[in-house]
Short mmCIF file of C-alpha atoms in Angstrom, two decimals:
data_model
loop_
_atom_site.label_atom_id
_atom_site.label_comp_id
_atom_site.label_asym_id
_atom_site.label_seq_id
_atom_site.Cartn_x
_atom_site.Cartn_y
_atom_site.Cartn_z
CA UNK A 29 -18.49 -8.19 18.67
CA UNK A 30 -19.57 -10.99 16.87
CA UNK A 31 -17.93 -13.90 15.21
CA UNK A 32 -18.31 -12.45 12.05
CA UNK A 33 -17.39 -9.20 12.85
CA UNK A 34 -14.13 -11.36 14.36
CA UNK A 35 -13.09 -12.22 10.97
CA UNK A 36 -13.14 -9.25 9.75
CA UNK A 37 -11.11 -7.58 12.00
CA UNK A 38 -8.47 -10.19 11.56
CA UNK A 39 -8.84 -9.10 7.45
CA UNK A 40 -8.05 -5.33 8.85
CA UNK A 41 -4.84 -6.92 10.75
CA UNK A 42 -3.39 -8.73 7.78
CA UNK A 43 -3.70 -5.68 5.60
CA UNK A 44 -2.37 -3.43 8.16
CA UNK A 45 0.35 -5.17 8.75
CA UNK A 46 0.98 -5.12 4.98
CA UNK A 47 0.57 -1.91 4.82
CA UNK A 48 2.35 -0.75 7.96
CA UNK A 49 5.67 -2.45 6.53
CA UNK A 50 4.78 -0.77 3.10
CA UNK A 51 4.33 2.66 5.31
CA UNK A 52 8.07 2.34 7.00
CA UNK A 53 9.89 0.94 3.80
CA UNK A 54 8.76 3.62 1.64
CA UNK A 55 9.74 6.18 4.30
CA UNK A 56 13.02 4.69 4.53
CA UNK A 57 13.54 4.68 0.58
CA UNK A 58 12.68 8.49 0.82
CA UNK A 59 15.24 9.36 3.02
CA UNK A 60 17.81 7.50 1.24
CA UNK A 61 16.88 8.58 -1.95
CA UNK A 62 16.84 12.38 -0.29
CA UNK A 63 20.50 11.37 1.46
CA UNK A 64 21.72 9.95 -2.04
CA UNK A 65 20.68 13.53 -4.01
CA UNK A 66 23.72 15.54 -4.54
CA UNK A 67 21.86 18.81 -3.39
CA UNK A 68 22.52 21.45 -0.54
CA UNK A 69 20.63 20.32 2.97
CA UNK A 70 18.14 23.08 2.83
CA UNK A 71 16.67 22.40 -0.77
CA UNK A 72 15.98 18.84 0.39
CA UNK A 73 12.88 19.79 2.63
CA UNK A 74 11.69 22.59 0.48
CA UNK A 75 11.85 19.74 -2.03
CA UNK A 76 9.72 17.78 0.32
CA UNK A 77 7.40 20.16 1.35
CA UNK A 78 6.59 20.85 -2.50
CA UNK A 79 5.80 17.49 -3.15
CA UNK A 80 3.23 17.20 -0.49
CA UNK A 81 1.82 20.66 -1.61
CA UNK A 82 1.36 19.67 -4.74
CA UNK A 83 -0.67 16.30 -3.70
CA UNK A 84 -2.92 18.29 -1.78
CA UNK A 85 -3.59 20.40 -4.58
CA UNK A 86 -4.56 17.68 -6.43
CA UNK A 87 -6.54 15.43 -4.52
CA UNK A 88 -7.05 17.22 -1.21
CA UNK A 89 -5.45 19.47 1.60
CA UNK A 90 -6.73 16.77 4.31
CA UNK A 91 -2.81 15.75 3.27
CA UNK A 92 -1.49 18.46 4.95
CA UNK A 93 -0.72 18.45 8.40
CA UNK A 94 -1.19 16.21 11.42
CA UNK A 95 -4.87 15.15 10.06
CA UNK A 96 -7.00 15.44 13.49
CA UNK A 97 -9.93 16.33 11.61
CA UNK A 98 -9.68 13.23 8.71
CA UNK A 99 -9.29 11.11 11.95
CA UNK A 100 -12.29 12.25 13.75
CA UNK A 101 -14.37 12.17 10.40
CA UNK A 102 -13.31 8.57 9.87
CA UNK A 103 -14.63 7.74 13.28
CA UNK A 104 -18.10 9.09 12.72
CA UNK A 105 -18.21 7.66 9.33
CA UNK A 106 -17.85 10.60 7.78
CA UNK A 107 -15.08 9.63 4.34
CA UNK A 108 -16.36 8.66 1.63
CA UNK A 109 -15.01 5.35 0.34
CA UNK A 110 -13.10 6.00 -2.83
CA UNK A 111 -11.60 9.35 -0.74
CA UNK A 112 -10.59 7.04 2.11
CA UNK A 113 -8.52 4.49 -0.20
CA UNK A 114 -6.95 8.12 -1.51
CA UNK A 115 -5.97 9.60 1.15
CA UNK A 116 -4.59 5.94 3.12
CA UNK A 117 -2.34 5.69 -0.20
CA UNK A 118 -1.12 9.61 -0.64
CA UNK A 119 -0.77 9.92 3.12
CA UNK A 120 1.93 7.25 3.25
CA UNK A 121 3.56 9.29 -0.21
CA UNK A 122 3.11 12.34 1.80
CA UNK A 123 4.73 11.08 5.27
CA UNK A 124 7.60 9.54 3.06
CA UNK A 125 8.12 13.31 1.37
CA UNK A 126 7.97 14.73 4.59
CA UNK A 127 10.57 12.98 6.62
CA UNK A 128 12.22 11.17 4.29
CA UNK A 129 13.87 14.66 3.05
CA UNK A 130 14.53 15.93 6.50
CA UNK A 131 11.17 17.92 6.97
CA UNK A 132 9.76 18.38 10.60
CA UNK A 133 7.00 15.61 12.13
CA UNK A 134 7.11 12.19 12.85
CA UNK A 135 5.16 8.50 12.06
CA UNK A 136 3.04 8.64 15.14
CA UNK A 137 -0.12 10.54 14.01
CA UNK A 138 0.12 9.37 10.28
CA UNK A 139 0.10 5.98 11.34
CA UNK A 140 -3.30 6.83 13.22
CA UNK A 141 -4.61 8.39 10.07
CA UNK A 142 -3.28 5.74 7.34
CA UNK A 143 -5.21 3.39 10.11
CA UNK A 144 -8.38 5.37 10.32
CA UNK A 145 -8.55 5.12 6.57
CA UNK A 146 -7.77 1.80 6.26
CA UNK A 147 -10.82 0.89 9.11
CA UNK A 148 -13.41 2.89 7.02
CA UNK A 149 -12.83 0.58 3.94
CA UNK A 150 -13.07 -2.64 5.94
CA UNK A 151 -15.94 -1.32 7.79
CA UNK A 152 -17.75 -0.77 4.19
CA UNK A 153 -16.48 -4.48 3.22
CA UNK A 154 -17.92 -5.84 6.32
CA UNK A 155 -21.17 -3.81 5.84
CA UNK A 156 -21.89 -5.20 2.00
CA UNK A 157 -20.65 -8.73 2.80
CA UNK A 158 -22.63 -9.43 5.94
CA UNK A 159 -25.65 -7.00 4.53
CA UNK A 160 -25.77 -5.62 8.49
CA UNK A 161 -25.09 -2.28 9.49
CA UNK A 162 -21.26 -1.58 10.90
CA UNK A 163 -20.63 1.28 12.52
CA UNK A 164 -17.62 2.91 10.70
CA UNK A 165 -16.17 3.61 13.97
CA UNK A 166 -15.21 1.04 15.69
CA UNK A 167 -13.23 -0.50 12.52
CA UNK A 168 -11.37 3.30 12.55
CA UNK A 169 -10.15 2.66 16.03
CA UNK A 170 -9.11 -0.98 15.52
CA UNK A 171 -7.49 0.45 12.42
CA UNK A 172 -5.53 2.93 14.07
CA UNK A 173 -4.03 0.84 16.37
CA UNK A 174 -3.11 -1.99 13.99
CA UNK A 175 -1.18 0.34 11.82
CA UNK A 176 1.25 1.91 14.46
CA UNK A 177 1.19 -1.61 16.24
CA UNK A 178 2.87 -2.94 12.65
CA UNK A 179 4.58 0.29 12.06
CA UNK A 180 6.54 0.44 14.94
CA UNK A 181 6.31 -3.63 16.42
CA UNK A 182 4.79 -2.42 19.34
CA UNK A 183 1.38 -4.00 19.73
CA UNK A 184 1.10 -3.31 23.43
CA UNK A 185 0.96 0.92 23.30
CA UNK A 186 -2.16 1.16 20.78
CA UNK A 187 -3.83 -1.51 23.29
CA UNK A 188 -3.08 0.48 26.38
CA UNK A 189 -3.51 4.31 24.74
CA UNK A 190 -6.87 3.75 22.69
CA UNK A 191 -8.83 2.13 25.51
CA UNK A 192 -7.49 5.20 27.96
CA UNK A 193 -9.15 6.84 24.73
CA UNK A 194 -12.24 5.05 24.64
CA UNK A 195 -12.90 3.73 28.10
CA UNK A 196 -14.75 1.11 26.22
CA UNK A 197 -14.35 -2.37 27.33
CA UNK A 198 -16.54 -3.75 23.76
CA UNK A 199 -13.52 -2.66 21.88
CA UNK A 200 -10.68 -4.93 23.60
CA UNK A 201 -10.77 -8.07 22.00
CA UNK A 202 -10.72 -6.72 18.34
CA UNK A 203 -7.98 -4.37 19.39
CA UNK A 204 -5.90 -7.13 21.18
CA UNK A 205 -6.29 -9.32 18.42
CA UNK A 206 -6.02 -7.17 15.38
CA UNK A 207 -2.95 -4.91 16.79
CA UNK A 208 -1.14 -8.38 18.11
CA UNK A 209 -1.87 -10.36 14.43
CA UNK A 210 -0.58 -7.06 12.67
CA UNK A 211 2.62 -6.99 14.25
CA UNK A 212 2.75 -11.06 13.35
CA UNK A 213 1.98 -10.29 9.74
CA UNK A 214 4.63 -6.89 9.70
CA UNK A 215 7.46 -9.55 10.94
CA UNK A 216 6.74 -11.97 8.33
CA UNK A 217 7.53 -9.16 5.61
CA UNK A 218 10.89 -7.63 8.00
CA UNK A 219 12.45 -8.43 11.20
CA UNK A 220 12.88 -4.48 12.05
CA UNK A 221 10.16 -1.40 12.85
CA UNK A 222 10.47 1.52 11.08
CA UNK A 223 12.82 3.39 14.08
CA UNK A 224 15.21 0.30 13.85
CA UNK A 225 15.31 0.45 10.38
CA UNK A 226 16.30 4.08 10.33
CA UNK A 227 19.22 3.21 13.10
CA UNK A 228 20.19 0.96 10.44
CA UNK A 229 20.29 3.37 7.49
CA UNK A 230 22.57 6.04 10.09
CA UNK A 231 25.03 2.89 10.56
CA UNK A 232 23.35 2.11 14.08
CA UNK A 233 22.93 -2.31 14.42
CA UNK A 234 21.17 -3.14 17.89
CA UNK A 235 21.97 -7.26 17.69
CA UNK A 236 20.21 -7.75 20.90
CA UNK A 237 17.17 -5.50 21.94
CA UNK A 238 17.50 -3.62 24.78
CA UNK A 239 16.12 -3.70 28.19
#
């Protein structure tokens, strides 16, 4: 990794932690919009699950489900840009739809996706500023890890789970630094991760964290 390739990844942690904050609040606003709607409990995930439907329909059914195969094309550089930026924004709308009204799933794997997304557009940033070739790859991983590191404030377990992954000791220092610098960035927009935000909308206030 070189200096230059440095700065970028530090780009890919300030946006992620943007993003990652964007990724939890707008989850959070689903489900209490969904708990505000006056409607019987088992129309609110059909509701849900017909938004998400009808994204996919529209733009593409790599929205539906957990998205190991957008993942694993994102790490062999195989998204095209202007599908990447598509599929980072409508996967966060999708997530939102999809637990915000009480479907099934969780943040985990669509914060690895958003992530993957996100590293294939900073890869092709890096690529037409620096006029070198960057491997798409890489970025995806670094990615990954910075968006569930500022989803959930948790910057050691992407560290620790996508080197196990990788077994590659080239991709430590970005991943340190971007996952620890997104989690910086995610507290400067909120104090709280996504899970102690929901505690908070169920009436649940931790004042101290716990052991």
């Amino acid at each position: 990794v070189s200096l230059p390739d440095l700065a970028f990844y530090v780009l890919l942690a300030a946006l992620a932690g943007f993003i990652g904050t964007a990724m939890s609040r707008a989850i959070i606003f689903s489900a209490q919009r969904f708990d505000a709607a006056k409607l019987p409990r088992w129309l609110k995930p059909a509701l849900g699950a017909a938004g998400v439907g009808l994204l996919a329909a529209l733009v593409s059914n790599q929205l539906l489900g957990a998205g190991h195969s957008t993942v694993t094309d994102a790490l062999h550089g195989r998204i095209e840009l202007q599908l990447a930026f598509s599929l980072l924004v409508l996967k966060i709308v999708a997530t939102a739809l999809t637990l915000g009204s009480g479907g099934y799933g969780g943040a985990f794997m669509p914060s690895l996706y958003v992530g993957a997304c996100l590293g294939t557009l900073v890869a092709a940033l890096a690529e037409a500023a620096t006029g070198g070739a960057h491997g798409a790859g890489p970025y995806a991983v670094v990615g990954m890890g910075a968006i569930f590191a500022a989803t959930m404030h948790a910057p050691l377990t992407p560290i620790v789970m996508l080197f196990e992954m990788t077994r590659d000791y080239g991709i430590i220092l970005p991943l340190m630094l971007s996952c620890i610098l997104a989690v910086v960035v995610a507290r400067r927009f909120g104090p709280d991760s996504l899970f102690k935000l929901d505690l908070v909308r169920r009436g649940v206030v931790l004042r101290h964290e716990a052991e």
